[in-house]
Amino acid sequence: MPTPNTRLTTFLDNCRNRIDAELERQLSSAGNGSERLQAAMRYSVLGGGKRIRPALCLAAAAAVGQAHENAIVPASALELIHAYSLIHDDLPAMDDDELRRGRATTHIAFDEATAILAGDALQTMAFGWLAEAPGLVDQVRLAMIRELASASGHLGMVGGQAIDLESVGKSLTIEQLEKMHRHKTGALIAASVRMGALTAADVTEDQLAALTIYSQTLGLAFQVQDDLLDIEGDTTVIGKPQGSDLARAKPTYPSLLGTAGARDYLSQLLESALASLEGFGKEGDLLRDMAGYVVARTH
Amino acid sequence: MPTPNTRLTTFLDNCRNRIDAELERQLSSAGNGSERLQAAMRYSVLGGGKRIRPALCLAAAAAVGQAHENAIVPASALELIHAYSLIHDDLPAMDDDELRRGRATTHIAFDEATAILAGDALQTMAFGWLAEAPGLVDQVRLAMIRELASASGHLGMVGGQAIDLESVGKSLTIEQLEKMHRHKTGALIAASVRMGALTAADVTEDQLAALTIYSQTLGLAFQVQDDLLDIEGDTTVIGKPQGSDLARAKPTYPSLLGTAGARDYLSQLLESALASLEGFGKEGDLLRDMAGYVVARTH
């Protein structure tokens, strides 16, 4: 029997390979549009990434007894949405980032207009893929589209990015900080888990409710760990212009709770996430592994 | 019996009232996101507009014997996509326009980041609405989502905007110009008609094929008339900086065919559009009226 660590590593590797192959396959069809636009879409989507959201989707499918097969397209659609959000967040008018995953961001590698359009087209593509996802009945496809729209729109991810931009330089309460993160990253992480569970047309309300709590808790844990990694990161980065940090000072969990307080909170969140999976037997193990991975990841 | 002109005016007025009421109703729910973002979405969508795409959708529903009722949400979703595309096209990195419909564009009235996000969220909302459109069976909702995704993505509207940006300052052949417009404006106009027809779950392939020809022809006519109106407009606008026109010189039908040639072409397109409706009786009259309207409109 593999140790949890081997099991997780194997799962994450397999998942990344399957998802990358699917994204590659679907994005390589020639089409009859703009070559430059399509190159920017490929660059943004196929440039690596941990594929955490797809992995959560596949792990949730496993938790309700479903084969990975039917979750591959939904998982890939989630990655399209994630990729589009990164392109737009990196734009000069937003976070103005020139590097991501060690490569030039899309608007630097191409140009700003192409980056905006590539993000737009990737969002469209995600919904188009869900509407044609193989192995799923129409009712499930529509439930997933509603889930993704709700999680990524103005009351989800995009709303969170707007709240984030409004928060720059402001002092937030912990409640306000959590509201921002619940929207900005939490909603899409929750949708990843819920869409995986929806691959089982007979998923129960109880199962969905438990997985929703799991995924919302995990979404917060993800952000706390992100904030902690940012601090670690900052101390090792040399020559980062301090002025830009100050100018864009964003509230974080460590800044509100202290580093030790943030670590304690992270442990509590992990415990809650695992507790929410109590109703699941061995089939929930991949989700348990993923929770451990999210709080322990180093990048 | 009303004259064609009265019939069209009444239809367009009713359509605009119904669509505006639906958009107002759906966009006014408070939600729990960013107030600024939601204000920008409302500003962009509710700021007037001729609602030509919704009118085509409703007219096509009538052509296949369907009541307007079931086409209202699909028609509104089309308007959301149109509004999002205008917000993004107006951005500084794209066409850099500060005025639209006599009002400040969204990035001027708010800011660039909010404008990008408002466009993003409106696109998401369109797919979310289709997934819940009342009065339609799941199969029809999915067919519409596929239609809209295909028409507005990288092989449709967004692809067309990319081709347009690449064409600035270049001399295009008439074939290249038509490819650009087929994508940029034609695809969404065709989707408007086809989605209206899809409200009839029993629409025949023959009907859809005829309406596709109608809508593609109409889409081209729309663009030719747009180009002609631009010329008219330019002569009456005083003090427009000539340098910016030269710098952004875009190929147009009048520049390739001459003004008289473009007018001839427009007449041929109208004739073809009407011919494609031969299989439809009186129930196709609104589509016939719309064709006349598109080629004769003055703004």
XYZ file of C-alpha atoms in Angstrom:
598
model
C 0.000 0.000 0.000
C 1.495 3.366 -0.953
C 2.223 5.882 1.781
C 0.026 8.984 1.658
C 2.894 10.957 0.267
C 3.569 8.558 -2.628
C -0.140 8.272 -3.291
C -0.494 12.056 -3.479
C 2.575 12.558 -5.639
C 1.413 9.880 -8.062
C -2.079 11.385 -8.170
C -0.820 14.930 -8.739
C 1.582 13.783 -11.479
C -1.096 11.746 -13.228
C -3.567 14.571 -12.901
C -1.190 17.154 -14.313
C -0.315 14.889 -17.231
C -3.949 14.148 -18.056
C -5.038 17.761 -17.781
C -2.061 19.107 -19.718
C -2.702 16.556 -22.475
C -6.373 17.569 -22.649
C -5.572 21.289 -22.697
C -2.877 20.721 -25.322
C -5.226 18.645 -27.477
C -8.077 21.140 -27.352
C -5.950 24.250 -27.782
C -3.933 22.896 -30.697
C -6.753 22.754 -33.248
C -5.870 25.265 -35.918
C -9.146 27.119 -36.299
C -9.645 30.103 -38.536
C -9.193 33.061 -36.227
C -6.164 35.087 -35.182
C -2.929 33.093 -34.890
C -1.489 35.607 -32.473
C -4.523 35.377 -30.194
C -4.396 31.588 -30.193
C -0.665 31.636 -29.467
C -1.333 33.870 -26.451
C -4.047 31.513 -25.234
C -1.696 28.524 -25.518
C 1.138 30.435 -23.855
C -1.046 31.324 -20.886
C -2.653 27.942 -20.371
C 0.192 25.575 -21.225
C 2.915 27.439 -19.334
C 2.993 25.084 -16.378
C 1.150 25.546 -13.120
C 0.328 23.124 -10.352
C -3.174 22.358 -11.633
C -4.511 22.384 -8.076
C -8.091 23.137 -9.105
C -8.242 20.263 -11.614
C -6.713 17.952 -8.995
C -9.410 18.952 -6.500
C -12.067 18.308 -9.136
C -10.712 14.819 -9.867
C -10.254 14.029 -6.177
C -13.867 15.059 -5.485
C -15.072 12.842 -8.335
C -13.213 9.960 -6.702
C -14.824 10.816 -3.362
C -18.291 10.181 -4.816
C -17.166 7.003 -6.562
C -16.761 8.436 -10.055
C -13.988 7.588 -12.503
C -11.634 10.409 -13.411
C -12.667 10.143 -17.033
C -15.842 12.231 -16.803
C -14.154 14.913 -14.713
C -11.303 15.648 -17.127
C -13.138 18.233 -19.234
C -14.741 20.006 -16.245
C -11.337 20.037 -14.545
C -9.767 21.510 -17.684
C -12.502 24.139 -17.901
C -11.658 25.186 -14.331
C -8.041 25.617 -15.374
C -9.118 27.813 -18.309
C -10.977 30.092 -15.889
C -7.981 30.176 -13.566
C -5.646 30.999 -16.468
C -7.904 33.786 -17.731
C -8.094 35.317 -14.256
C -4.305 35.317 -13.961
C -3.873 37.030 -17.336
C -6.297 39.793 -16.408
C -5.006 40.157 -12.823
C -1.467 40.636 -14.153
C -2.466 43.524 -16.465
C -0.941 46.970 -15.882
C -4.335 48.367 -14.808
C -4.623 45.636 -12.174
C -1.653 44.110 -10.324
C 0.851 45.132 -13.030
C 2.998 41.990 -12.818
C 5.624 41.211 -15.423
C 6.594 37.752 -14.226
C 4.574 34.654 -13.409
C 5.880 31.130 -12.931
C 9.309 32.437 -13.933
C 8.106 33.591 -17.350
C 6.957 36.887 -18.798
C 3.248 37.481 -18.137
C 1.005 37.351 -21.192
C 0.776 41.102 -21.774
C 4.592 41.296 -21.680
C 5.158 38.258 -23.912
C 2.518 39.525 -26.368
C 0.829 42.879 -25.782
C -1.890 44.259 -23.587
C -4.714 44.059 -26.107
C -3.892 40.470 -26.987
C -3.717 39.584 -23.281
C -7.164 41.058 -22.598
C -8.616 39.175 -25.574
C -6.861 35.912 -24.675
C -8.383 36.073 -21.204
C -11.792 36.846 -22.670
C -11.592 33.934 -25.102
C -10.406 31.472 -22.448
C -13.415 32.307 -20.316
C -15.739 31.715 -23.275
C -13.976 28.441 -24.036
C -14.520 27.160 -20.489
C -18.290 27.459 -20.809
C -18.230 26.024 -24.321
C -16.306 22.980 -23.095
C -18.713 22.358 -20.222
C -21.664 22.473 -22.616
C -20.064 19.615 -24.561
C -18.382 17.687 -21.733
C -18.420 13.983 -22.674
C -19.903 11.307 -20.421
C -22.250 13.681 -18.610
C -26.002 14.073 -18.976
C -27.404 17.467 -19.960
C -28.673 18.160 -16.463
C -25.186 17.703 -15.007
C -23.561 19.853 -17.682
C -25.990 22.666 -16.868
C -25.480 22.270 -13.121
C -21.738 22.657 -13.709
C -22.204 25.730 -15.898
C -24.344 27.340 -13.195
C -21.752 26.397 -10.594
C -18.880 27.843 -12.600
C -20.766 31.015 -13.537
C -21.749 31.648 -9.956
C -18.222 30.981 -8.640
C -16.359 33.036 -11.217
C -18.631 36.031 -11.793
C -19.342 39.300 -10.011
C -20.469 37.523 -6.835
C -17.470 35.181 -6.963
C -13.933 35.422 -8.324
C -14.306 38.648 -10.331
C -16.117 40.300 -7.424
C -13.240 39.247 -5.173
C -10.663 40.808 -7.451
C -12.683 44.039 -7.398
C -12.832 43.963 -3.587
C -9.089 43.237 -3.530
C -8.323 46.292 -5.674
C -10.503 48.453 -3.426
C -8.651 47.146 -0.346
C -5.158 48.185 -1.382
C -3.715 50.452 1.281
C -6.745 50.089 3.544
C -6.791 48.408 6.911
C -9.277 45.557 6.887
C -10.850 43.577 9.683
C -10.380 39.819 9.602
C -14.025 39.539 8.483
C -13.444 41.864 5.544
C -10.266 40.006 4.617
C -12.127 36.704 4.629
C -14.937 38.113 2.520
C -12.389 39.169 -0.081
C -10.671 35.783 -0.158
C -13.925 33.818 -0.087
C -14.758 35.570 -3.338
C -11.354 35.913 -4.981
C -9.893 32.428 -4.565
C -12.328 30.527 -2.358
C -15.268 30.470 -4.752
C -13.363 28.819 -7.609
C -11.735 26.288 -5.266
C -15.158 25.422 -3.884
C -16.509 25.111 -7.429
C -13.637 22.764 -8.299
C -14.666 20.364 -5.556
C -18.390 20.716 -6.174
C -18.048 20.224 -9.944
C -16.064 17.040 -9.314
C -18.848 15.796 -7.057
C -21.499 16.744 -9.629
C -20.031 14.188 -12.069
C -22.077 11.722 -10.011
C -25.596 12.451 -11.220
C -26.823 10.796 -7.998
C -24.675 12.802 -5.575
C -26.728 13.477 -2.427
C -27.433 16.857 -0.866
C -25.622 15.661 2.272
C -22.504 14.764 0.310
C -22.564 18.092 -1.524
C -23.044 19.972 1.749
C -20.080 18.191 3.385
C -17.888 18.799 0.341
C -18.914 22.438 0.273
C -17.723 22.908 3.848
C -14.527 21.013 3.006
C -13.855 23.173 -0.032
C -14.651 26.502 1.624
C -12.380 25.646 4.526
C -9.676 24.511 2.133
C -10.038 27.728 0.152
C -9.309 29.792 3.250
C -6.386 27.507 4.185
C -5.012 27.966 0.691
C -4.999 31.723 1.150
C -3.479 31.683 4.644
C -0.651 29.482 3.351
C -0.277 31.821 0.356
C 0.157 34.770 2.697
C 2.678 32.848 4.819
C 4.649 31.874 1.708
C 4.701 35.520 0.632
C 6.478 36.442 3.855
C 8.978 33.599 3.486
C 9.449 34.667 -0.107
C 10.013 38.318 0.716
C 12.908 37.615 3.083
C 14.810 35.741 0.389
C 14.136 38.139 -2.460
C 16.922 40.653 -2.795
C 16.562 44.074 -4.348
C 12.769 44.161 -4.455
C 11.806 47.823 -4.587
C 10.387 48.587 -1.165
C 8.342 51.517 -2.389
C 6.141 49.361 -4.581
C 5.454 47.036 -1.668
C 4.434 49.947 0.507
C 2.376 51.553 -2.214
C 0.447 48.340 -2.800
C 0.388 47.249 0.847
C -2.307 44.639 1.040
C -3.723 43.265 4.274
C -2.782 39.612 4.922
C -3.483 37.000 7.572
C 0.019 37.349 9.083
C -0.366 41.132 9.200
C -3.665 40.770 11.074
C -2.936 37.682 13.201
C 0.857 37.666 13.389
C 2.872 34.843 11.823
C 2.312 32.449 14.715
C -1.380 33.295 14.821
C -1.689 32.654 11.090
C 0.042 29.273 11.492
C -2.365 28.317 14.290
C -5.311 29.344 12.159
C -3.961 27.224 9.295
C -3.823 24.159 11.569
C -7.394 24.736 12.701
C -8.555 25.036 9.104
C -6.824 21.769 8.159
C -8.502 20.035 11.084
C -11.931 21.396 10.082
C -11.421 20.378 6.465
C -10.564 16.821 7.471
C -13.475 16.681 9.924
C -15.904 17.640 7.161
C -14.869 14.480 5.286
C -15.841 12.125 8.125
C -18.782 10.738 6.180
C -16.459 9.564 3.410
C -14.498 6.318 3.626
C -11.320 5.484 1.777
C -12.760 7.088 -1.357
C -12.209 10.456 0.344
C -8.488 9.850 0.826
C -7.388 11.902 -2.161
C -9.311 14.902 -0.803
C -7.639 14.339 2.581
C -4.257 14.213 0.873
C -5.068 17.396 -1.044
C -5.914 19.221 2.194
C -2.549 18.231 3.636
C -0.854 19.291 0.416
C -2.477 22.717 0.307
C -1.395 23.686 3.818
C 2.132 22.219 3.464
C 3.017 23.337 -0.056
C 6.179 25.380 -0.409
C 5.265 27.334 -3.547
C -53.220 46.439 -40.623
C -50.134 48.392 -39.599
C -47.714 49.551 -42.280
C -44.286 47.847 -42.170
C -42.778 50.958 -40.668
C -45.307 51.186 -37.815
C -45.032 47.449 -37.223
C -41.237 47.683 -36.971
C -41.269 50.749 -34.741
C -43.780 49.136 -32.401
C -41.765 45.915 -32.327
C -38.460 47.693 -31.662
C -40.014 49.825 -28.904
C -41.636 46.828 -27.233
C -38.477 44.820 -27.551
C -36.306 47.538 -26.033
C -38.745 47.990 -23.150
C -38.936 44.281 -22.404
C -35.180 43.729 -22.631
C -34.344 46.837 -20.616
C -36.807 45.764 -17.930
C -35.267 42.286 -17.799
C -31.710 43.646 -17.649
C -32.733 46.158 -14.986
C -34.468 43.487 -12.932
C -31.558 41.042 -13.038
C -28.817 43.614 -12.504
C -30.516 45.344 -9.596
C -30.262 42.482 -7.085
C -27.956 43.699 -4.374
C -25.663 40.705 -3.990
C -22.673 40.609 -1.705
C -19.782 41.556 -3.953
C -18.228 44.875 -4.906
C -20.668 47.762 -5.175
C -18.355 49.630 -7.519
C -18.101 46.644 -9.841
C -21.853 46.209 -9.917
C -22.354 49.902 -10.571
C -19.996 49.651 -13.546
C -21.901 46.641 -14.880
C -25.194 48.506 -14.607
C -23.706 51.634 -16.175
C -22.452 49.660 -19.174
C -25.536 47.570 -19.789
C -28.315 50.012 -18.933
C -26.884 53.018 -20.737
C -29.144 52.808 -23.744
C -28.355 51.139 -27.015
C -30.563 50.040 -29.863
C -30.811 46.415 -28.661
C -30.537 45.181 -32.240
C -29.255 41.710 -31.250
C -32.123 41.079 -28.811
C -34.589 42.311 -31.445
C -33.155 39.854 -33.973
C -33.432 37.073 -31.408
C -37.087 37.874 -30.721
C -37.862 38.283 -34.413
C -36.315 34.887 -35.145
C -38.356 33.293 -32.374
C -41.459 34.746 -34.029
C -40.322 33.354 -37.384
C -40.442 29.797 -36.004
C -43.782 30.389 -34.298
C -42.511 30.930 -30.765
C -43.794 33.501 -28.293
C -41.379 36.229 -27.284
C -41.552 35.076 -23.686
C -39.010 32.264 -23.923
C -36.583 34.368 -25.942
C -36.333 37.253 -23.459
C -33.536 35.783 -21.329
C -31.492 34.518 -24.297
C -31.928 37.935 -25.943
C -30.773 39.641 -22.748
C -27.757 37.328 -22.530
C -26.791 38.399 -26.053
C -26.933 42.018 -24.937
C -24.656 41.228 -21.975
C -22.076 39.772 -24.365
C -22.414 42.792 -26.644
C -21.999 45.174 -23.685
C -18.932 43.322 -22.401
C -17.319 43.448 -25.839
C -17.888 47.206 -26.080
C -16.331 47.819 -22.648
C -13.210 45.857 -23.566
C -12.974 47.255 -27.112
C -13.056 50.796 -25.712
C -10.097 50.198 -23.351
C -6.907 52.233 -23.846
C -5.005 49.121 -24.940
C -7.617 48.481 -27.638
C -9.534 51.230 -29.460
C -8.954 53.796 -26.683
C -12.358 55.443 -26.938
C -13.597 57.871 -24.307
C -17.124 58.322 -25.545
C -19.871 55.887 -26.488
C -23.542 56.666 -27.010
C -22.791 60.215 -25.907
C -21.524 59.137 -22.476
C -18.125 58.459 -20.998
C -16.966 54.900 -21.705
C -16.816 52.595 -18.699
C -13.084 52.927 -18.048
C -13.466 56.719 -18.061
C -16.589 56.789 -15.884
C -15.003 54.313 -13.447
C -11.414 53.158 -13.992
C -9.577 50.734 -16.217
C -9.403 47.846 -13.739
C -13.103 48.105 -12.939
C -13.923 48.234 -16.644
C -11.942 45.063 -17.360
C -13.636 43.274 -14.469
C -17.102 44.538 -15.393
C -16.647 43.128 -18.897
C -15.408 39.837 -17.472
C -18.362 39.550 -15.103
C -20.918 40.413 -17.780
C -19.601 37.607 -19.955
C -19.888 35.156 -17.049
C -23.403 36.388 -16.338
C -24.522 35.731 -19.907
C -23.667 32.042 -19.659
C -25.158 31.807 -16.174
C -28.431 33.281 -17.427
C -28.638 30.870 -20.354
C -28.116 27.928 -18.016
C -31.222 29.030 -16.117
C -33.321 30.457 -18.927
C -36.994 29.843 -18.076
C -39.375 28.024 -20.397
C -36.641 26.092 -22.214
C -35.698 22.437 -21.917
C -32.143 21.561 -20.875
C -31.199 20.475 -24.380
C -32.162 23.885 -25.783
C -30.324 25.764 -23.029
C -27.162 23.802 -23.833
C -27.571 24.331 -27.569
C -27.757 28.071 -26.913
C -24.702 28.025 -24.663
C -22.733 26.206 -27.375
C -24.012 28.682 -29.951
C -23.054 31.708 -27.860
C -19.642 30.293 -26.883
C -18.803 29.485 -30.470
C -19.967 32.896 -31.730
C -18.257 35.003 -29.086
C -14.961 33.186 -28.491
C -11.599 33.027 -30.228
C -13.131 31.708 -33.454
C -15.905 34.322 -33.302
C -16.216 37.817 -31.892
C -13.017 37.901 -29.823
C -11.054 36.422 -32.714
C -12.493 39.147 -34.935
C -11.378 41.890 -32.574
C -7.868 40.379 -32.608
C -7.860 40.295 -36.417
C -9.126 43.886 -36.421
C -6.260 45.072 -34.209
C -3.765 43.278 -36.447
C -5.282 44.973 -39.514
C -4.808 48.572 -38.393
C -2.748 50.406 -40.957
C -2.594 47.406 -43.298
C -4.192 47.188 -46.706
C -6.640 44.289 -46.790
C -8.292 42.513 -49.662
C -12.080 42.402 -49.650
C -11.819 38.720 -48.594
C -9.664 39.596 -45.584
C -12.005 42.430 -44.636
C -14.991 40.090 -44.781
C -13.209 37.464 -42.685
C -12.605 40.096 -40.006
C -16.206 41.283 -39.970
C -17.658 37.761 -40.156
C -15.854 37.144 -36.872
C -16.063 40.512 -35.167
C -19.709 41.451 -35.633
C -21.190 38.799 -37.930
C -20.845 35.836 -35.579
C -22.829 37.404 -32.735
C -25.519 38.691 -35.101
C -25.834 35.199 -36.557
C -26.004 33.744 -33.039
C -28.762 36.214 -32.175
C -30.943 34.903 -34.982
C -30.042 31.248 -34.432
C -30.653 31.432 -30.673
C -34.073 32.927 -31.310
C -34.845 30.045 -33.660
C -33.561 27.506 -31.118
C -36.336 28.515 -28.699
C -38.445 26.177 -30.851
C -37.198 22.767 -29.686
C -38.582 21.375 -32.973
C -36.895 23.867 -35.310
C -35.869 22.028 -38.483
C -32.398 21.872 -39.991
C -33.799 23.539 -43.108
C -35.201 26.429 -41.101
C -31.924 26.856 -39.215
C -29.939 26.730 -42.453
C -32.104 29.423 -44.058
C -31.902 31.623 -40.972
C -28.132 31.154 -40.831
C -27.797 32.474 -44.387
C -30.163 35.326 -43.528
C -28.168 36.248 -40.432
C -24.755 36.000 -42.027
C -25.883 38.174 -44.903
C -27.456 40.618 -42.486
C -24.247 40.713 -40.451
C -22.279 41.820 -43.497
C -24.944 44.368 -44.406
C -24.776 45.726 -40.875
C -21.051 46.303 -41.261
C -21.261 47.885 -44.719
C -23.873 50.318 -43.405
C -21.681 50.985 -40.363
C -18.795 51.890 -42.645
C -21.033 54.148 -44.747
C -22.363 55.879 -41.620
C -18.780 56.459 -40.486
C -18.085 58.434 -43.627
C -21.274 60.466 -43.263
C -20.388 61.045 -39.624
C -16.854 62.157 -40.310
C -17.887 64.987 -42.629
C -20.109 66.500 -39.956
C -17.744 66.104 -37.022
C -15.701 69.215 -36.531
C -12.303 69.337 -34.922
C -11.632 65.590 -34.923
C -7.856 65.169 -34.732
C -6.862 64.016 -38.187
C -3.666 62.403 -36.973
C -5.470 59.805 -34.916
C -7.585 58.840 -37.892
C -4.514 58.401 -40.041
C -2.634 56.512 -37.353
C -5.511 54.114 -36.872
C -6.531 53.977 -40.519
C -8.724 50.929 -40.840
C -9.804 49.394 -44.106
C -13.528 49.782 -44.822
C -15.966 48.761 -47.535
C -16.131 52.297 -48.974
C -12.322 52.483 -49.031
C -12.140 49.216 -50.961
C -15.270 49.515 -53.149
C -15.859 53.271 -53.253
C -18.977 54.793 -51.713
C -21.194 53.949 -54.671
C -19.791 50.414 -54.802
C -20.463 49.933 -51.110
C -24.056 51.141 -51.551
C -24.566 48.684 -54.413
C -23.152 45.894 -52.320
C -25.493 46.832 -49.485
C -28.511 46.568 -51.811
C -27.389 43.147 -53.003
C -26.995 41.965 -49.424
C -30.486 43.152 -48.513
C -31.898 41.307 -51.520
C -30.061 38.099 -50.532
C -31.186 38.365 -46.931
C -34.821 38.704 -48.003
C -34.462 35.849 -50.507
C -33.218 33.531 -47.762
C -36.527 34.047 -45.945
C -38.642 32.802 -48.866
C -39.621 29.641 -46.981
C -41.184 31.711 -44.212
C -44.695 33.160 -44.446
C -46.025 36.133 -42.556
C -44.269 34.871 -39.399
C -40.991 35.960 -41.047
C -42.144 39.564 -41.469
C -40.330 40.888 -38.413
C -37.063 39.475 -39.741
C -37.801 41.114 -43.105
C -38.473 44.398 -41.344
C -35.242 44.031 -39.378
C -33.257 43.563 -42.577
C -34.710 46.769 -43.979
C -33.976 48.528 -40.712
C -30.344 47.434 -40.558
C -29.498 48.737 -44.022
C -31.472 51.981 -43.644
C -30.564 52.957 -40.073
C -29.018 56.366 -39.603
C -27.010 55.687 -36.433
